[in-house]
Coordinates of C-alpha atoms in Angstrom, one line a residue:
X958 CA 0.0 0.0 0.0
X959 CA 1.1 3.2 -0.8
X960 CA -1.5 5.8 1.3
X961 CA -0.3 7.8 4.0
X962 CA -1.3 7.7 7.4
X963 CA -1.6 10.8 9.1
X964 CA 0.0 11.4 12.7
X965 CA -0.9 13.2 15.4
X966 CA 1.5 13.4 18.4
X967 CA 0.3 14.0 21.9
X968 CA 3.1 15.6 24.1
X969 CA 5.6 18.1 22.6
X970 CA 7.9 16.8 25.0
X971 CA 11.7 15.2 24.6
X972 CA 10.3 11.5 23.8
X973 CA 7.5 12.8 21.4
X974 CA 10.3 14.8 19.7
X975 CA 12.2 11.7 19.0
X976 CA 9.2 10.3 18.0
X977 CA 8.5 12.9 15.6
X978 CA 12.2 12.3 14.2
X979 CA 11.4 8.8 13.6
X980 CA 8.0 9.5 11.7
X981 CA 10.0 12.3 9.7
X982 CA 11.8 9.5 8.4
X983 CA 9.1 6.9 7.3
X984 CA 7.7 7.2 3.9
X985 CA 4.0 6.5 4.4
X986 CA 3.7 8.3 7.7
X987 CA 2.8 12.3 8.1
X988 CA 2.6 14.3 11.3
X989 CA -0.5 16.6 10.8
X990 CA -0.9 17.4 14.3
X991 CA 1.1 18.3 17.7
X992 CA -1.1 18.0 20.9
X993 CA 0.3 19.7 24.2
X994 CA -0.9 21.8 27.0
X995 CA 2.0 24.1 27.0
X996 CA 2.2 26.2 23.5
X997 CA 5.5 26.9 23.6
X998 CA 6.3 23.0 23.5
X999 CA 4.4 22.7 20.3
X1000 CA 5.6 26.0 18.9
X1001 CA 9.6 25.2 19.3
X1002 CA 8.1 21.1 17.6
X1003 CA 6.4 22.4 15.3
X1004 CA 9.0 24.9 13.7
X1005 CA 11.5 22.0 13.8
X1006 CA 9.5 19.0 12.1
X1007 CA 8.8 22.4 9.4
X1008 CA 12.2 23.0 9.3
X1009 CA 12.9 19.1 8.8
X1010 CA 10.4 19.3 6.0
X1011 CA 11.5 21.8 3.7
X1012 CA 15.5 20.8 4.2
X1013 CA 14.5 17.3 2.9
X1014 CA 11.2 16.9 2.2
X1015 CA 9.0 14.2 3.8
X1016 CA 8.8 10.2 2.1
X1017 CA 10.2 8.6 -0.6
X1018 CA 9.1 11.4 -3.1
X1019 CA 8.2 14.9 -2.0
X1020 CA 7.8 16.2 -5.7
X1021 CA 5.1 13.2 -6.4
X1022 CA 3.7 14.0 -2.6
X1023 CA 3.3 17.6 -4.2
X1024 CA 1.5 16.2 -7.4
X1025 CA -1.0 13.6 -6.2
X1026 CA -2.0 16.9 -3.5
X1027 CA -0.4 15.3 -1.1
X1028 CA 1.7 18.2 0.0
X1029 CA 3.0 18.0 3.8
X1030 CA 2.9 22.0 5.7
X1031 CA 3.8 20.5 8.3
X1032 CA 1.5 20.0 11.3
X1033 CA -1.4 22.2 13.2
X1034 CA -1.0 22.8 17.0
X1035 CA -3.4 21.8 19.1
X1036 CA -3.9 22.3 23.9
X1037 CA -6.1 19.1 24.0
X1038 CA -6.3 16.0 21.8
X1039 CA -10.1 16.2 21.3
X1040 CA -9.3 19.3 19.7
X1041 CA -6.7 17.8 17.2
X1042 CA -9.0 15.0 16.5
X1043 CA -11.3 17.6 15.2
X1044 CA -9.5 19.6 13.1
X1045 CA -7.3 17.4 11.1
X1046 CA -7.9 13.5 9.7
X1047 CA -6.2 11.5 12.0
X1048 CA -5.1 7.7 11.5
X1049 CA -2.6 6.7 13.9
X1050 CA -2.2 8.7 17.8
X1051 CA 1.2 8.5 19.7
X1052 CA 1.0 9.7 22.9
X1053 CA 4.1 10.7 24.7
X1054 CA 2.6 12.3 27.5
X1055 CA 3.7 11.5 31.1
X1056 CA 2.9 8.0 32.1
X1057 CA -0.2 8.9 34.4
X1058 CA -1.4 10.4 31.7
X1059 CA -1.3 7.4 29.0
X1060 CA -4.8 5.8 29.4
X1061 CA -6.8 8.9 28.9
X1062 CA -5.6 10.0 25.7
X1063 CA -5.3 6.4 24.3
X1064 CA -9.5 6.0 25.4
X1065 CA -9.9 9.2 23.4
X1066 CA -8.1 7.8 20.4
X1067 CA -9.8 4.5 20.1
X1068 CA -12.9 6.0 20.2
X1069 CA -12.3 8.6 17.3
X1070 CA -11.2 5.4 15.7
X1071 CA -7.7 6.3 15.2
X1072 CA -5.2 3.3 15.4
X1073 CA -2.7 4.0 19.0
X1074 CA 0.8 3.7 19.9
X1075 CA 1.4 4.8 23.5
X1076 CA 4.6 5.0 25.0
X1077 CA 6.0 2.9 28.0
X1078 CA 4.4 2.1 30.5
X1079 CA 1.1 1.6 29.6
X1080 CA 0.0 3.4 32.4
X1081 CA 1.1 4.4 36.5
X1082 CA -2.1 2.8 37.6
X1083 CA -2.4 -1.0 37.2
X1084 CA -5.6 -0.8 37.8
X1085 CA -6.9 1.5 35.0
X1086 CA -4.4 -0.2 32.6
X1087 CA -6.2 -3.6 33.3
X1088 CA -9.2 -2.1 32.6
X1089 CA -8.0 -0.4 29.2
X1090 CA -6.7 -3.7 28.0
X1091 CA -9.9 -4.8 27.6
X1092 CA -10.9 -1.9 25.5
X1093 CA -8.2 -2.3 23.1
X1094 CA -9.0 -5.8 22.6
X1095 CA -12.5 -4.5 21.3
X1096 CA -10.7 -2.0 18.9
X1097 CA -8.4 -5.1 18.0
X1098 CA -11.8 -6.9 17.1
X1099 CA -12.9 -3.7 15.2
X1100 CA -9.5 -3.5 12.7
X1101 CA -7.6 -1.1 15.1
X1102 CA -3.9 -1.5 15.7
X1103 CA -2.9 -1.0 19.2
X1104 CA 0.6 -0.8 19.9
X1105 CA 3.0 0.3 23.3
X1106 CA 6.5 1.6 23.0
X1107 CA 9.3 -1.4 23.6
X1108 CA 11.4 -0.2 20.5
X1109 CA 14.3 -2.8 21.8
X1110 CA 12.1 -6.2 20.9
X1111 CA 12.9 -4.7 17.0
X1112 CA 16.7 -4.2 17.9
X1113 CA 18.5 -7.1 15.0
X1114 CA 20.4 -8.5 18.0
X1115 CA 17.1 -8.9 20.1
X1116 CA 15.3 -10.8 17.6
X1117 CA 17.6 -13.1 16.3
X1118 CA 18.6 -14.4 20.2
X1119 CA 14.1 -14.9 20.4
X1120 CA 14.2 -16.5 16.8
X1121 CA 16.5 -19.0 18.5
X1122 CA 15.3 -19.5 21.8
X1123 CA 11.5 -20.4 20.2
X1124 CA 13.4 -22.5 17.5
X1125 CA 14.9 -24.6 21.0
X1126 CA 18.5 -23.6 19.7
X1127 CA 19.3 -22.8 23.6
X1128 CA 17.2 -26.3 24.9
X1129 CA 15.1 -25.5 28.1
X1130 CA 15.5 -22.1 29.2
X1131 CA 17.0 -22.0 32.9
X1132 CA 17.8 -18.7 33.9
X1133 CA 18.5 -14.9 33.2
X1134 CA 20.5 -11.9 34.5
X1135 CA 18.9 -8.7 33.8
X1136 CA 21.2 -5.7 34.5
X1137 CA 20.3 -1.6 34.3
X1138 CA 23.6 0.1 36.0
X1139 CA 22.3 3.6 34.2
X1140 CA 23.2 7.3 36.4
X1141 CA 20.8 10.1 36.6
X1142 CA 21.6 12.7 38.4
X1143 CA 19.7 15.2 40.7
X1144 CA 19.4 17.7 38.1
X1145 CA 17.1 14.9 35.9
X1146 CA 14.7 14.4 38.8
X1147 CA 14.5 17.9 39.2
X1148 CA 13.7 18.8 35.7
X1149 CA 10.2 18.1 35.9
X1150 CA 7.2 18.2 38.5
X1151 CA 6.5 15.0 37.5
X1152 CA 9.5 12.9 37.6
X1153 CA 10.0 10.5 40.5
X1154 CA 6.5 10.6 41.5
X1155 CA 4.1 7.5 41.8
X1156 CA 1.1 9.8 40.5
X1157 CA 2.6 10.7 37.3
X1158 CA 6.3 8.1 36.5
X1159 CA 4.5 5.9 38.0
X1160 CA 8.0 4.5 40.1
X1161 CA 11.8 4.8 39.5
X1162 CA 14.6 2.9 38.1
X1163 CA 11.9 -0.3 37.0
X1164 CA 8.8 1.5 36.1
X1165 CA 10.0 4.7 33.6
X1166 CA 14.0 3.1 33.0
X1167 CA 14.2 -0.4 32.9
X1168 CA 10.7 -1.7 31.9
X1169 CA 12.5 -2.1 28.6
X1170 CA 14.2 -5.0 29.7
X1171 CA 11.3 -6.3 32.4
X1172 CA 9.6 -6.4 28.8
X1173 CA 12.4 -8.2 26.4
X1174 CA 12.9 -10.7 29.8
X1175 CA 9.1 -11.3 29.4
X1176 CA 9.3 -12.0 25.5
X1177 CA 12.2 -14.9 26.2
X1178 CA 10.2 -16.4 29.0
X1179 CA 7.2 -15.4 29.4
X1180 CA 5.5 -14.0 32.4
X1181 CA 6.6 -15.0 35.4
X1182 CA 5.0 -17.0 38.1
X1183 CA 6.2 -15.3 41.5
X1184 CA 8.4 -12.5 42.1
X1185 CA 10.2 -11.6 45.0
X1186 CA 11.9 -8.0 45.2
X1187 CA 13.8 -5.3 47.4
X1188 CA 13.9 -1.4 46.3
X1189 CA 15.4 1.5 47.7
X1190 CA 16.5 5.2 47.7
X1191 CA 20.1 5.3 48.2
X1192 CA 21.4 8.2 46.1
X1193 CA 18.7 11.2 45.2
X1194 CA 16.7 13.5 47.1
X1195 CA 13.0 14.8 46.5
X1196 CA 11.8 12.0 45.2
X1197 CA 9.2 9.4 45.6
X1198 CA 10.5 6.5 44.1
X1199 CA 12.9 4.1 44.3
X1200 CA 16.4 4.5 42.7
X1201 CA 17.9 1.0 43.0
X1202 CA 15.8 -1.9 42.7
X1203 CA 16.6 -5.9 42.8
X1204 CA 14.4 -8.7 42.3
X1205 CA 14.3 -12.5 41.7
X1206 CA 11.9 -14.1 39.4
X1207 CA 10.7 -17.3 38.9
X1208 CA 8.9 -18.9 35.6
X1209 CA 6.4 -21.8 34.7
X1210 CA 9.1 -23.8 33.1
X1211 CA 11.2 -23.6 36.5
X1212 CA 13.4 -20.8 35.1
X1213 CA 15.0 -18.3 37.7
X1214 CA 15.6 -14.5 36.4
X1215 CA 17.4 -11.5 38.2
X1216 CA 16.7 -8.6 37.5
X1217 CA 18.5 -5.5 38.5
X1218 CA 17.3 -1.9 37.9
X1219 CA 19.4 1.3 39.2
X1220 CA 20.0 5.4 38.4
X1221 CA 22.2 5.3 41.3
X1222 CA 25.2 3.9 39.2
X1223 CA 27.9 6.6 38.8
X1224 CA 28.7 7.1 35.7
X1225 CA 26.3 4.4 34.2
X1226 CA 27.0 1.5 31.8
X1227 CA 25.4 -0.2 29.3
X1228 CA 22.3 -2.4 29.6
X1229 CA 23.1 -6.5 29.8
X1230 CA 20.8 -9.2 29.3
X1231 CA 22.0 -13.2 29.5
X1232 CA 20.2 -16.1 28.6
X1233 CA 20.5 -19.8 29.4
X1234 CA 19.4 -22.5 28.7
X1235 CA 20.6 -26.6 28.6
X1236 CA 22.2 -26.2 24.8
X1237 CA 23.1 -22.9 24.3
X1238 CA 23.0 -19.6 26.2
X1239 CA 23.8 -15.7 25.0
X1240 CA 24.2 -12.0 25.8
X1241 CA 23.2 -8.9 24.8
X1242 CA 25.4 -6.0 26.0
X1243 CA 24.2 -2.6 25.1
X1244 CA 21.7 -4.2 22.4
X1245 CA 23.9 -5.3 20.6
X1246 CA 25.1 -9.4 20.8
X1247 CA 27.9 -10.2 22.6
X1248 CA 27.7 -13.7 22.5
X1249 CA 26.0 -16.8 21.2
X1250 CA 26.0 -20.3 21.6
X1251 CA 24.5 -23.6 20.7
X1252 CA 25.2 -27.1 21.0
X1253 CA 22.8 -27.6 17.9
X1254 CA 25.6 -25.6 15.8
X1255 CA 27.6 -27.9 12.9
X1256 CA 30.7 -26.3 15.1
X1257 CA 29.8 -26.8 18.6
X1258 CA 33.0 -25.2 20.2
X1259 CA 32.5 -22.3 18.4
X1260 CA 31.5 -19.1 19.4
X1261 CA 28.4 -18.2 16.9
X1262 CA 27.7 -14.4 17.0
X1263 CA 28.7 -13.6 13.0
X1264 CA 26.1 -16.4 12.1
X1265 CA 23.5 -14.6 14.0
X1266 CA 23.6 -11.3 13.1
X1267 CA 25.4 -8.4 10.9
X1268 CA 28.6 -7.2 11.8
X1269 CA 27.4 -3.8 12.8
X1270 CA 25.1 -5.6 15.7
X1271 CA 28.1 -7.3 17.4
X1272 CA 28.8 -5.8 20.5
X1273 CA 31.5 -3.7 20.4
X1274 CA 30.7 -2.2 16.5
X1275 CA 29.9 1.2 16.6
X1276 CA 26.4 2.3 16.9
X1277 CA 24.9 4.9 15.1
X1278 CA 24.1 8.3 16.5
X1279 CA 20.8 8.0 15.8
X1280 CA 20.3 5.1 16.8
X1281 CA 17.6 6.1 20.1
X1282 CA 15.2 7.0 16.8
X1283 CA 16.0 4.1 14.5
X1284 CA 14.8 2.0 17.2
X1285 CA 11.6 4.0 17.1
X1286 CA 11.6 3.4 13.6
X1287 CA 11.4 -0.3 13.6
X1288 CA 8.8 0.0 15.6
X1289 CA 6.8 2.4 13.4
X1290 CA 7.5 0.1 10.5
X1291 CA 5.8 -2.5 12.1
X1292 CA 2.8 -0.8 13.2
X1293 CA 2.3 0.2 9.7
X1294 CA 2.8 -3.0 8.3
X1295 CA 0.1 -4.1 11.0
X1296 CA -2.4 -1.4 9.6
X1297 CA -1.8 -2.6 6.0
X1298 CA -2.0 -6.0 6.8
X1299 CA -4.9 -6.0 9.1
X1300 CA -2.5 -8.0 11.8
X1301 CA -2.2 -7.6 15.5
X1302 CA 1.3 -4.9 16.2
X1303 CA 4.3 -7.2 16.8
X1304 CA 3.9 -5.1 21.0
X1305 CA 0.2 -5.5 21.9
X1306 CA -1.2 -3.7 24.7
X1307 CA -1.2 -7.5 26.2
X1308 CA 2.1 -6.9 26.2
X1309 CA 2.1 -3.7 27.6
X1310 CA -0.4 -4.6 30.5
X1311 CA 2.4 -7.9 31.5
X1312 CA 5.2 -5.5 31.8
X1313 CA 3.3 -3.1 33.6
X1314 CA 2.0 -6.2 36.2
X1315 CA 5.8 -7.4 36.5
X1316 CA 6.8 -3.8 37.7
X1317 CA 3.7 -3.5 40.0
X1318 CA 4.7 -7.0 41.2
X1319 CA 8.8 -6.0 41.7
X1320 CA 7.2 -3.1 43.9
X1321 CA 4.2 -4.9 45.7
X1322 CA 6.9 -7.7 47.3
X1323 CA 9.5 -5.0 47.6
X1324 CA 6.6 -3.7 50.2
X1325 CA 5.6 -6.5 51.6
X1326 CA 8.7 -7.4 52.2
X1327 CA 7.6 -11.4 51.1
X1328 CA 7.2 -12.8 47.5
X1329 CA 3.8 -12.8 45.7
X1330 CA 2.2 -14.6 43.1
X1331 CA 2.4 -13.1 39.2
X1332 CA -1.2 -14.0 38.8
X1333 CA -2.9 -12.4 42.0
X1334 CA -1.0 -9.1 41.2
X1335 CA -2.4 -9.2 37.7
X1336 CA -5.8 -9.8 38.5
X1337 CA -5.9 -6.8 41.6
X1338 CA -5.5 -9.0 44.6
X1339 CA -2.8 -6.2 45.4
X1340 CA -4.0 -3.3 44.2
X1341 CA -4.7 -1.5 47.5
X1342 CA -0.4 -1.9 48.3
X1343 CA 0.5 2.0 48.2
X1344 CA 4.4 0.9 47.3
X1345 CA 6.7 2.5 49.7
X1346 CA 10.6 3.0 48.8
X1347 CA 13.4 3.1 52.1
X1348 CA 16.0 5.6 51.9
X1349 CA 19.4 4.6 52.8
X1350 CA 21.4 6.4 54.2
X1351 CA 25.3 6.3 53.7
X1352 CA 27.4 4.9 56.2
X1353 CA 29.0 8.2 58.6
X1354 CA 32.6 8.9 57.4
X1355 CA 35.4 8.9 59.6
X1356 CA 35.0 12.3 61.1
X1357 CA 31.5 12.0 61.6
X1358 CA 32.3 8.6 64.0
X1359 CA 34.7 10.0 65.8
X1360 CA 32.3 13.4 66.4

């Protein structure tokens, strides 16, 4: 198919400016509308997907864009989404806004009958996100596509290491390490109102950072079966949430995950995720595959990264500069092959609503104190646990001791 789908982005914001950057670049997609409360956010996004335009024009073809009277102005500004939805056709929302804000505008979209990506998480509120799955499955059952954000199941490296785990290339599955040693400092948490809150992030290091992996961890094993957790504060101030988080997960095939999930790791390193199983394990360091092996390989001994993926997605190849929007990208290119071909998004809000529980559930027995049960946090048995986060204090230096 060759029609454009017309784009409206709600939340002017860092992540829907990368977002913007990554429809820019896709030939059948065309922002036509910007959606924020603050007008100088949409101005200053506005002016630069204009600017982005005319310096390269937008698709394949800007001169037969321009011909069939599909010429792109760029896109009309709008305070609330209702009032995008009226002024411009609209196929496919992304909203970008805050995570508390998420289920809201996504409600709104369905029911114009616009197709949805939201970002990660689906929502703060477990509770409301439950409840929303169930609407997107009746827009699923109407033709709409319903996506969430989790760009990194599209990274080359991430799908080859799933191709071969569901081909049985690593045997039973047995365990996984999970690692986020990311930084952020005080300045990030102070950027925003809404950072580090439980109303609107929705938690810390898990919930708004390392969901990403909470989610690729859940698409190699599937979701888990009890989780047992501890969190804690240990290096911001003014905030809610937890900064450090570690939690051990166990799966219905008898696998055992860790998963760890910090800002509070000076000067931060790259992600890391390994997987093992009885013929074969591997690793992905910084998205990229660092290892591979199988016993089913002609060369057993051997380790089998170059067989698995391009050269460029070995660990340790340099990654692009853009490479935060070409992950974006992949995911946009399979939303839109999902609209053409009338097929579910390769993220569903399914999906979306299983990552979501496994954070809630990291946070639930990090309160409790005990593990709990995958299942009984899905289903609301916890939903009245208010999460609570321990700061931790540093140890008194010398001076202090002997004062």
């Amino acid at each position: 198919m060759t029609d454009l789908i017309n784009v409206a982005i709600v939340g002017s914001g860092i992540i829907g400016g990368n977002h913007a950057d990554a429809v820019l670049r896709h030939p059948r997609l065309r922002i036509v509308a910007l959606v924020d409360a603050v007008d100088a956010a949409n101005t200053a996004l506005a002016a630069r997907i204009t600017a982005a335009i005319a310096g390269s024009g937008h698709g394949a073809d800007r001169a037969a864009d321009t011909a069939a009277g599909r010429d792109d102005p760029g896109p009309s500004c709008h305070r609330t989404l209702g009032a995008a939805l009226a002024a411009e056709q609209v196929d496919l929302v992304a909203i970008c806004t805050p995570s508390g804000l998420h289920v809201e505008a996504a409600e709104e979209t369905l029911r114009a009958g616009a197709h949805l990506l939201v970002e990660k998480p689906l929502d703060v509120s477990l509770a409301k996100a439950r409840a929303f799955a169930k609407v997107a499955l009746a827009a699923e059952a109407r033709g709409l596509a319903c996506a969430v954000v989790s760009q990194h199941r599209f990274d080359p490296a991430m799908v080859a290491v799933r191709r071969a785990a569901d081909d049985g290339r690593l045997g039973r599955l047995t365990s996984a390490v999970v690692s986020m040693p990311w930084w952020r400092d005080q300045a990030y948490y102070d950027s925003a109102d809404w950072r580090g809150t439980w109303a609107f992030d929705g938690g810390g290091a898990v919930a708004n950072q390392g969901i990403h992996l909470v989610d690729q961890m859940l698409a190699l094993l599937g979701p888990p079966v009890e989780v047992t957790a501890r969190t804690a504060r240990v290096a911001h101030d003014r905030i809610e949430v937890e900064d450090l988080a570690v939690a051990t997960l166990r799966f219905a095939g008898g696998a055992l995950a860790v998963l760890h999930a910090s800002t509070s790791a000076h000067p931060g390193l790259p992600v890391r995720l390994q997987l093992h199983g009885t013929r074969g394990s591997a690793v992905l360091h910084d998205d990229q595959l660092e290892y591979f092996h199988s016993a089913d390989s002609p060369d057993p001994a051997a380790v089998q990264t170059r067989a698995l993926v391009a050269a460029e997605d070995l660990y340790g190849a340099p990654k692009p500069a853009d490479g935060f929007v070409l992950g974006h990208l992949r995911q946009y290119q399979d939303l839109v092959e999902a609209i053409d071909e009338r097929r579910p998004p390769g993220v569903r809000v399914a999906d979306g609503l299983l990552a979501l529980a496994t954070v809630r559930a990291v946070y639930v027995a990090a309160t409790l104190g005990r593990p709990v049960l995958f299942d009984q946090v899905l289903d609301g048995v916890h939903d009245d646990v208010r999460p609570e986060v321990t700061w931790v204090a540093p140890p008194p230096s010398a001076e202090e001791e002997q004062a």
